[in-house]
PDB file of C-alpha atoms and ligand atoms in Angstrom:
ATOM      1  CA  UNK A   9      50.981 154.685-164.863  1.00  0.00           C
ATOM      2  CA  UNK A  10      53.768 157.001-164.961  1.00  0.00           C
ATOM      3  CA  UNK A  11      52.355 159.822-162.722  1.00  0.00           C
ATOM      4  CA  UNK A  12      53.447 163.425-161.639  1.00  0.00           C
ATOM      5  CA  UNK A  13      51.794 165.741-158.599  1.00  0.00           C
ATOM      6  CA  UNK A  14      52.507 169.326-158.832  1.00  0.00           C
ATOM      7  CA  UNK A  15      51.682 171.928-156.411  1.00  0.00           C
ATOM      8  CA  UNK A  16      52.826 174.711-154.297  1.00  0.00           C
ATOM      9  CA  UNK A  17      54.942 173.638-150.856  1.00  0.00           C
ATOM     10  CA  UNK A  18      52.232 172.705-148.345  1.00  0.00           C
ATOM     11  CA  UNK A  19      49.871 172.185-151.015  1.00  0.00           C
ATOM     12  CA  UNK A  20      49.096 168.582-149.655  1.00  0.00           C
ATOM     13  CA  UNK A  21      50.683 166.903-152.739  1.00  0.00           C
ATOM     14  CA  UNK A  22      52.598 164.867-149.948  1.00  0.00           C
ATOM     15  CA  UNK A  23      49.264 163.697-148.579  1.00  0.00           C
ATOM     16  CA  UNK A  24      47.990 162.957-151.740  1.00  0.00           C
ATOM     17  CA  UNK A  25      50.881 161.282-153.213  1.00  0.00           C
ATOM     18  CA  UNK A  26      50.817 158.614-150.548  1.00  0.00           C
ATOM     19  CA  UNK A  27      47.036 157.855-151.134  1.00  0.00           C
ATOM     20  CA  UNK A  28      47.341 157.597-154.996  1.00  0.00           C
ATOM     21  CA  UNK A  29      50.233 155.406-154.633  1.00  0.00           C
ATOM     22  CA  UNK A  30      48.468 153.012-151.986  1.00  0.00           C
ATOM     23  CA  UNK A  31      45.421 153.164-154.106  1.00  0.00           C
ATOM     24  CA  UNK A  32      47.621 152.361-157.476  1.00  0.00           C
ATOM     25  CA  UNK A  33      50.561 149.972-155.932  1.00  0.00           C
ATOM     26  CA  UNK A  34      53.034 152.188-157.322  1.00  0.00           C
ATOM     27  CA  UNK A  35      56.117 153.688-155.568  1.00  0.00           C
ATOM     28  CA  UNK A  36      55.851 157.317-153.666  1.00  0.00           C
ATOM     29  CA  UNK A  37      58.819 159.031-155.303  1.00  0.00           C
ATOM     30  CA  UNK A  38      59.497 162.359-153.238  1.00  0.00           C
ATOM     31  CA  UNK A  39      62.924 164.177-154.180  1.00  0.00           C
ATOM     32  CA  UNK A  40      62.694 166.016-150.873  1.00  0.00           C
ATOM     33  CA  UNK A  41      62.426 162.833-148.912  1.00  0.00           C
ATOM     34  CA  UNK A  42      65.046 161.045-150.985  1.00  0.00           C
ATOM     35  CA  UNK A  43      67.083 164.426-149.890  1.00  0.00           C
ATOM     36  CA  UNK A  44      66.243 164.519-145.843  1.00  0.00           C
ATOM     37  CA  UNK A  45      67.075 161.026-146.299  1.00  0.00           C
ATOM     38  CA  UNK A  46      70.980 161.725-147.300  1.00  0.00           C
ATOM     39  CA  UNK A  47      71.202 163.977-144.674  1.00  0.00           C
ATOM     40  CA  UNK A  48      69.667 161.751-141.942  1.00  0.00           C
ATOM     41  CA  UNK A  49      72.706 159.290-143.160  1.00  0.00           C
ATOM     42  CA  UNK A  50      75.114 161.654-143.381  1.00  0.00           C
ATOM     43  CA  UNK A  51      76.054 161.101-147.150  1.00  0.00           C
ATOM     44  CA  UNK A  52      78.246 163.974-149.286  1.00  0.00           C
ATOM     45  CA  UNK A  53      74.759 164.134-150.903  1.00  0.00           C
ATOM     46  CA  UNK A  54      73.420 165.145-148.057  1.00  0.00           C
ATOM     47  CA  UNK A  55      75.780 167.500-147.097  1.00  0.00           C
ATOM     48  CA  UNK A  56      75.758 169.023-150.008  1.00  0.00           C
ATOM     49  CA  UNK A  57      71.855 169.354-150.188  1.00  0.00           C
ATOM     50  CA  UNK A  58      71.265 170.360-146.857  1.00  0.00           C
ATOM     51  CA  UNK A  59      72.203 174.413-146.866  1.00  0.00           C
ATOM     52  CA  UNK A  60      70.408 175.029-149.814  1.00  0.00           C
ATOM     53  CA  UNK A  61      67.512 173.078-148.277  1.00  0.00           C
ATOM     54  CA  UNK A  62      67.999 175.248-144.722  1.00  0.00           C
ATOM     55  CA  UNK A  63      67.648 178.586-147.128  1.00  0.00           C
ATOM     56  CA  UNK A  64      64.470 177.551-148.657  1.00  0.00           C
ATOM     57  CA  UNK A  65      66.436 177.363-152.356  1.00  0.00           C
ATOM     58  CA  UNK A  66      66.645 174.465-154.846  1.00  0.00           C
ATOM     59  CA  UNK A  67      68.987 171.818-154.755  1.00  0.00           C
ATOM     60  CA  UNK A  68      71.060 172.009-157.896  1.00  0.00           C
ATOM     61  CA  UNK A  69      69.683 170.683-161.091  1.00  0.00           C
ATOM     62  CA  UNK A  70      72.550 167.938-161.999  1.00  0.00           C
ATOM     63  CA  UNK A  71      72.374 166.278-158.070  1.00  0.00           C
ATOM     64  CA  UNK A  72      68.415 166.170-158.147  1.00  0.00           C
ATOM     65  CA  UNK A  73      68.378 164.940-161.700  1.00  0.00           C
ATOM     66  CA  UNK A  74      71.233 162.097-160.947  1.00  0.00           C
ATOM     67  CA  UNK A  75      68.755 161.564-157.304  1.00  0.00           C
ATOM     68  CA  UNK A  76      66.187 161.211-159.428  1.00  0.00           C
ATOM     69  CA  UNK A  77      67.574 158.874-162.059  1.00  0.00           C
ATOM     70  CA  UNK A  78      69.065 156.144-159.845  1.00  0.00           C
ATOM     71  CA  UNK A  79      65.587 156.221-157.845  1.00  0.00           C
ATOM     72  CA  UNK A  80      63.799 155.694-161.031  1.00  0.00           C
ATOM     73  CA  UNK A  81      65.639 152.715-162.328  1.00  0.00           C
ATOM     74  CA  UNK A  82      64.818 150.698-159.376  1.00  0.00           C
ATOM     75  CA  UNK A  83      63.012 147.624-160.375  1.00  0.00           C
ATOM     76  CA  UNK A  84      59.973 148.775-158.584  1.00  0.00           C
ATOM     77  CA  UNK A  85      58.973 151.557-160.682  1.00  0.00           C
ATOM     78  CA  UNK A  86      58.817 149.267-163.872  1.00  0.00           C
ATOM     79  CA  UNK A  87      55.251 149.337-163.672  1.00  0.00           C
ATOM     80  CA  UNK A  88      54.730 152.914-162.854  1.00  0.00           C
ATOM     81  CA  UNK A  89      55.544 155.466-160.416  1.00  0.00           C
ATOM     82  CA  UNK A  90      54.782 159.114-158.628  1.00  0.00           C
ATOM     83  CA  UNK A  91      56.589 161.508-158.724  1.00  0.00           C
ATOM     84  CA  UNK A  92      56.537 164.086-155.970  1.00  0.00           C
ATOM     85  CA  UNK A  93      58.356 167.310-155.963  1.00  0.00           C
ATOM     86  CA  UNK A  94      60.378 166.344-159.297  1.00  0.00           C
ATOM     87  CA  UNK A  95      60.827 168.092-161.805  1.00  0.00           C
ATOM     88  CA  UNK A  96      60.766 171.686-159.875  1.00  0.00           C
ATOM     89  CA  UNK A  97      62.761 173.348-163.382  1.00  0.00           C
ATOM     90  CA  UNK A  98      62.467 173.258-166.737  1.00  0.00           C
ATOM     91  CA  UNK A  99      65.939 171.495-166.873  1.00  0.00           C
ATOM     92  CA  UNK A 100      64.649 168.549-164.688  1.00  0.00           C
ATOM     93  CA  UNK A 101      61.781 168.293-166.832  1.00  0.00           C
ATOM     94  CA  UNK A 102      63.851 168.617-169.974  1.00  0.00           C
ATOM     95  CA  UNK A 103      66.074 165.830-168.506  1.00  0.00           C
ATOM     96  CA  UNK A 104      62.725 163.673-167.044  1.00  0.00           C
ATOM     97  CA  UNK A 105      61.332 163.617-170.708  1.00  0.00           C
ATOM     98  CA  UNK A 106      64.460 161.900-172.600  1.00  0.00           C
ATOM     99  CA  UNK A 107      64.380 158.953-169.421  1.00  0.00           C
ATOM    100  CA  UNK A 108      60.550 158.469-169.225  1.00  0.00           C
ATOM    101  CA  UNK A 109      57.034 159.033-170.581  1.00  0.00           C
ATOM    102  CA  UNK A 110      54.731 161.026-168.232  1.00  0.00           C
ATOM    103  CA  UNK A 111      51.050 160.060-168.262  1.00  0.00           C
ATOM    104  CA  UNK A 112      49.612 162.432-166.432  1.00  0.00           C
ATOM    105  CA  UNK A 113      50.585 165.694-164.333  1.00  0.00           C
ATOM    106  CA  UNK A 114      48.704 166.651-161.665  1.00  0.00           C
ATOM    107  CA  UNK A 115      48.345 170.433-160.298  1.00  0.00           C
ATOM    108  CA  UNK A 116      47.005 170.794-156.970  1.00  0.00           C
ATOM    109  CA  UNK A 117      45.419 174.660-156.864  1.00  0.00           C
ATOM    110  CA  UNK A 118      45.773 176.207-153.927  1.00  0.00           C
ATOM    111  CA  UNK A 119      45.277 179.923-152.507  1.00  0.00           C
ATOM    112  CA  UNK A 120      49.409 180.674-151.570  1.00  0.00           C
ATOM    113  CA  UNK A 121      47.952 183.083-148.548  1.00  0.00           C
ATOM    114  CA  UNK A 122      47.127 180.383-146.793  1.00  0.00           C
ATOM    115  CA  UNK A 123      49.597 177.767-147.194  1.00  0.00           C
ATOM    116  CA  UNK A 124      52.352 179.627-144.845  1.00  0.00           C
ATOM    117  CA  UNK A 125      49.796 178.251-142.034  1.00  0.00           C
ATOM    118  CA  UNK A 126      50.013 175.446-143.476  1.00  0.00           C
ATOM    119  CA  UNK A 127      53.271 174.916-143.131  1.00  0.00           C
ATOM    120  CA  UNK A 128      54.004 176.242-139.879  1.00  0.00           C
ATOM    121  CA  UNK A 129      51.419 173.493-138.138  1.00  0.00           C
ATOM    122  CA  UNK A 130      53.069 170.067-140.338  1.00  0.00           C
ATOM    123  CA  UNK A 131      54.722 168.133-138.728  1.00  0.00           C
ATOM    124  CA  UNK A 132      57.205 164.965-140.328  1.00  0.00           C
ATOM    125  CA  UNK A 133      58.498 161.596-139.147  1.00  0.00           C
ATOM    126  CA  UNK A 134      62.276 161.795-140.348  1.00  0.00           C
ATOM    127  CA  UNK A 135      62.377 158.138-140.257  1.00  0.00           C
ATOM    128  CA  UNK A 136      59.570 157.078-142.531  1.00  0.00           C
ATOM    129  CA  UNK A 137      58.364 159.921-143.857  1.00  0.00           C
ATOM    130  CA  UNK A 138      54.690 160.538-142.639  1.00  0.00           C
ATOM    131  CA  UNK A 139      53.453 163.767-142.733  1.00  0.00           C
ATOM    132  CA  UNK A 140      50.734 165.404-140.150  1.00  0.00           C
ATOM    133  CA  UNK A 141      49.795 168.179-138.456  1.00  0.00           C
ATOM    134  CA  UNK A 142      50.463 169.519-134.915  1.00  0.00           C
ATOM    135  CA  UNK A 143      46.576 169.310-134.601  1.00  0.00           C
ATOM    136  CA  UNK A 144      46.036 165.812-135.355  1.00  0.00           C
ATOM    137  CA  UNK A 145      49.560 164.506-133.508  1.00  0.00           C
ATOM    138  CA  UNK A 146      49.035 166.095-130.314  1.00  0.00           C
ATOM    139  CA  UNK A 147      51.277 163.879-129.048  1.00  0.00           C
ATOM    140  CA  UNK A 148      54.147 164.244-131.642  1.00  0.00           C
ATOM    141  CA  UNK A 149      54.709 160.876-131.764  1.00  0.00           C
ATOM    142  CA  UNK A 150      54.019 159.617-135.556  1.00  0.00           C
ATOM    143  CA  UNK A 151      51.230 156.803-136.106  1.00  0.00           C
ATOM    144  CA  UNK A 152      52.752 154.395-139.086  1.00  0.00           C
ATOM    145  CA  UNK A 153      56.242 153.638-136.853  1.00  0.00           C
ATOM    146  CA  UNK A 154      56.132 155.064-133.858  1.00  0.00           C
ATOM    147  CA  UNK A 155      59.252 157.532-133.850  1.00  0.00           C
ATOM    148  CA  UNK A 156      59.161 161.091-133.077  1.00  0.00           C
ATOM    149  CA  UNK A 157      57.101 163.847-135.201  1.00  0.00           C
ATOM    150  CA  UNK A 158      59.801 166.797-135.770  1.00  0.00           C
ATOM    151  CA  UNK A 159      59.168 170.513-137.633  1.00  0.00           C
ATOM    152  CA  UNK A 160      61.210 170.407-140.438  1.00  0.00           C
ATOM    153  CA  UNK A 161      63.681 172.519-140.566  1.00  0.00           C
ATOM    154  CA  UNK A 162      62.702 174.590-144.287  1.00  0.00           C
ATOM    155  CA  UNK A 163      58.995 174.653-142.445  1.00  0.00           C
ATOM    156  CA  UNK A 164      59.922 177.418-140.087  1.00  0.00           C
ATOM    157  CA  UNK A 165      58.258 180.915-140.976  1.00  0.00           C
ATOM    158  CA  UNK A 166      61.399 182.779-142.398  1.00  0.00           C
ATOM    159  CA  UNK A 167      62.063 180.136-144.631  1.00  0.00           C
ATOM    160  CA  UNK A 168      58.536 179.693-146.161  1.00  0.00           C
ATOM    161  CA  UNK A 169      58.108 182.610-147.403  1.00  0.00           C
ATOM    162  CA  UNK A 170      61.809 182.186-149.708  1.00  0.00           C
ATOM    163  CA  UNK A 171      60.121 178.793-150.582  1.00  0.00           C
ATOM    164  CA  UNK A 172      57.048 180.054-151.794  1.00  0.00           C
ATOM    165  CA  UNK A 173      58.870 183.016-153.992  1.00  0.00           C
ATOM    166  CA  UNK A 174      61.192 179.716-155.269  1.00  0.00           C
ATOM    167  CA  UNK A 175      58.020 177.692-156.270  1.00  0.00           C
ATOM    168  CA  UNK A 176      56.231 180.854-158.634  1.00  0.00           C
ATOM    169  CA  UNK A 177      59.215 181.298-160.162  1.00  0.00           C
ATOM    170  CA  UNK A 178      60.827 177.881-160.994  1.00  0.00           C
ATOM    171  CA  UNK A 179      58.184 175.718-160.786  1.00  0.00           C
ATOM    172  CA  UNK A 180      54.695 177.132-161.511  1.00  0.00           C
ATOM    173  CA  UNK A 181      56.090 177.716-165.456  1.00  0.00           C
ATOM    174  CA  UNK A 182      56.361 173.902-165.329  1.00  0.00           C
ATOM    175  CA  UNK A 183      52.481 174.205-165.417  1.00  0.00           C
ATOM    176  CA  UNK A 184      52.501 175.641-168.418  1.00  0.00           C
ATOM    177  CA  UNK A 185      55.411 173.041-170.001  1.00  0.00           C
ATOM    178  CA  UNK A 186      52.984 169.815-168.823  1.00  0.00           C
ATOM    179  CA  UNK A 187      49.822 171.766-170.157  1.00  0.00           C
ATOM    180  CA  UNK A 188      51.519 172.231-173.899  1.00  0.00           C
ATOM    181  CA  UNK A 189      51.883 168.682-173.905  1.00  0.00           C
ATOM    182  CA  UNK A 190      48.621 167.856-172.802  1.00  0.00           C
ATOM    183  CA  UNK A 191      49.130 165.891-169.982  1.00  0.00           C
ATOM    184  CA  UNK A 192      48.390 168.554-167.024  1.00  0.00           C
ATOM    185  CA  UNK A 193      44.874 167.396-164.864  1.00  0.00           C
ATOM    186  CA  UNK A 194      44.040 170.923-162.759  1.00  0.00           C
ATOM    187  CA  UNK A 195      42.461 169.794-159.143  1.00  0.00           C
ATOM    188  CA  UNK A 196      40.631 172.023-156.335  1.00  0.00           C
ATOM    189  CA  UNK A 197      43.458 171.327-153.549  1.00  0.00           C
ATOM    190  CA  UNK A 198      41.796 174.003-150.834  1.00  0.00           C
ATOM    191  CA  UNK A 199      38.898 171.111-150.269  1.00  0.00           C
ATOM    192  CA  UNK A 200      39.435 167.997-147.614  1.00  0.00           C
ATOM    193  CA  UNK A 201      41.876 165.333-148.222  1.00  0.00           C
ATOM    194  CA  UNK A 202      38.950 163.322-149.150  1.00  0.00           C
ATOM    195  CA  UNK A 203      37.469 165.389-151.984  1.00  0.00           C
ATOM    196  CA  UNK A 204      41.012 166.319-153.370  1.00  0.00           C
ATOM    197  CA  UNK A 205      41.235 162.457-153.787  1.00  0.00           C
ATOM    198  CA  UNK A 206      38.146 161.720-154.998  1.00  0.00           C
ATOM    199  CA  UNK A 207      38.778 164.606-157.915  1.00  0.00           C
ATOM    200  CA  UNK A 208      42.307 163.426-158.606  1.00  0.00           C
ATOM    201  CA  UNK A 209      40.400 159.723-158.809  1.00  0.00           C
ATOM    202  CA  UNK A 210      37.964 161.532-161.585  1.00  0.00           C
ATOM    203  CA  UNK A 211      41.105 163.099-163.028  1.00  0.00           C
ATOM    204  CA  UNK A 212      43.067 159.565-163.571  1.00  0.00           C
ATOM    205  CA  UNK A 213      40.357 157.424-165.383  1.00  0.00           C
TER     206      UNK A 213
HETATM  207  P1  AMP B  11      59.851 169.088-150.543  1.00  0.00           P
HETATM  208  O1  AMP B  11      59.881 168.021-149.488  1.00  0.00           O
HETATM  209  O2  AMP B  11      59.416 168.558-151.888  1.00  0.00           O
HETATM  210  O3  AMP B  11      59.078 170.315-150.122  1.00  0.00           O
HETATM  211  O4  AMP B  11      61.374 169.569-150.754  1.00  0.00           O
HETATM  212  C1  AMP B  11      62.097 170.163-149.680  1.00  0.00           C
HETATM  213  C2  AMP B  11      63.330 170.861-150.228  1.00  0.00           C
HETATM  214  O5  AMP B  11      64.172 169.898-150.888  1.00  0.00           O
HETATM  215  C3  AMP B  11      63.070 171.930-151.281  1.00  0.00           C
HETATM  216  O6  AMP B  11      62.749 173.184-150.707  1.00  0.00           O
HETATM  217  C4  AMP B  11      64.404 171.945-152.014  1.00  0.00           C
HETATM  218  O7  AMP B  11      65.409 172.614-151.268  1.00  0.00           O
HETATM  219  C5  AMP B  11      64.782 170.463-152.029  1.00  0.00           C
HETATM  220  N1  AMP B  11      64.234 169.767-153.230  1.00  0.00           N
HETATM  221  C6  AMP B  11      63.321 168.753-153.260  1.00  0.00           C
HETATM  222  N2  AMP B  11      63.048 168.366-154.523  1.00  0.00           N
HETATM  223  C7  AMP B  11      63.815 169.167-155.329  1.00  0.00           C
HETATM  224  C8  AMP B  11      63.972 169.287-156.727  1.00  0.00           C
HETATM  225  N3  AMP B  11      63.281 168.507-157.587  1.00  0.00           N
HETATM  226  N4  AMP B  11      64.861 170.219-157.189  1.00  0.00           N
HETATM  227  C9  AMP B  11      65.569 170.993-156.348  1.00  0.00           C
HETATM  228  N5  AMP B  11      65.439 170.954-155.027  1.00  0.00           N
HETATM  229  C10 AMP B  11      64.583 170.051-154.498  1.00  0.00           C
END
């Protein structure tokens, strides 16, 4: 199942992504944490990524969509795959479409007010990824390995707001583009994490 979650930035498709792909056995591909990970390692990637990331903007289209590529050639995503934040413009998606055939896109709905709180409370394991929230990781200490919970840097308040404007412009069209193929499954994403799985569940069978 070649799969695709869509969704504003701290829409939860993070969350989600990681319990589809536990539930399926198929790899969690996130363009943003392919992208904290070259700058963790100091690649030229990574350099290059990381002051469009600081400003809240995309990362241009040919170094996501050559990211993106390599990732997806891995023997591991033979038998299917998730895509998570990717494709974010109509040029990735353009480019996605002559490498791969998308079963299903899913659009989490959310209510943009209220995802700037969001946001500002998630907190990230830079070495494996995890995502929580300063409310359940009191301790800021991250549960699957251990290493310290950070706020990432494109999570702090100016830069959400530049994020959000960046999302209804490039990437909500893409809505539209997965929609006129017939391939786009809407889900309720203001609910718990439990009932936004249990609707994307529905929304895959
Ligand atoms: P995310 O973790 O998906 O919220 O992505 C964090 C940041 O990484 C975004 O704000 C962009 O700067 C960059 N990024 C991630 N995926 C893409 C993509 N598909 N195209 C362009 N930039 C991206």
């Amino acid at each position: 199942m070649n799969l695709i979650i869509m969704g504003a930035p701290g829409s939860g498709k993070g969350t989600q992504a990681a319990i589809i792909c536990k539930t399926h056995n198929i790899p969690h591909i996130s363009t943003g944490d392919l992208l904290r990970k070259n700058i963790a390692d100091g690649t030229e990637l990574g350099k290059k990524a990381k002051e469009f990331m600081d400003a809240g903007k995309l990362v241009p289209d040919d170094l996501v969509i050559a990211l993106l590529k390599n990732r997806i050639s891995e023997a591991d995503c033979k038998n299917g795959f998730l895509l998570d934040g990717f494709p974010r413009t109509k040029a990735q998606a353009d480019a996605l479409a002559e490498i791969v055939d998308i079963d299903i896109a899913l659009n989490l709905i959310t209510d943009l007010n209220k995802l700037a709180d969001r946001m500002a409370s998630r907190r990230v394991c830079l070495k494996c990824g995890f995502t929580t929230s300063a409310q359940d990781a009191p301790d800021g200490i991250c549960k699957a390995c251990g290493d310290k919970l950070v706020i990432r840097d494109d999570d702090k308040r100016e830069v959400v707001e530049n994020r959000l404007k960046v999302y209804e412009a490039n990437t909500a069209p893409l809505v539209e583009y997965y929609e006129q193929k017939g391939l786009l499954k809407a889900v309720d994403g203001m609910q718990s994490i439990e009932a936004v799985n249990a609707a994307i569940e529905a929304a895959l069978k």
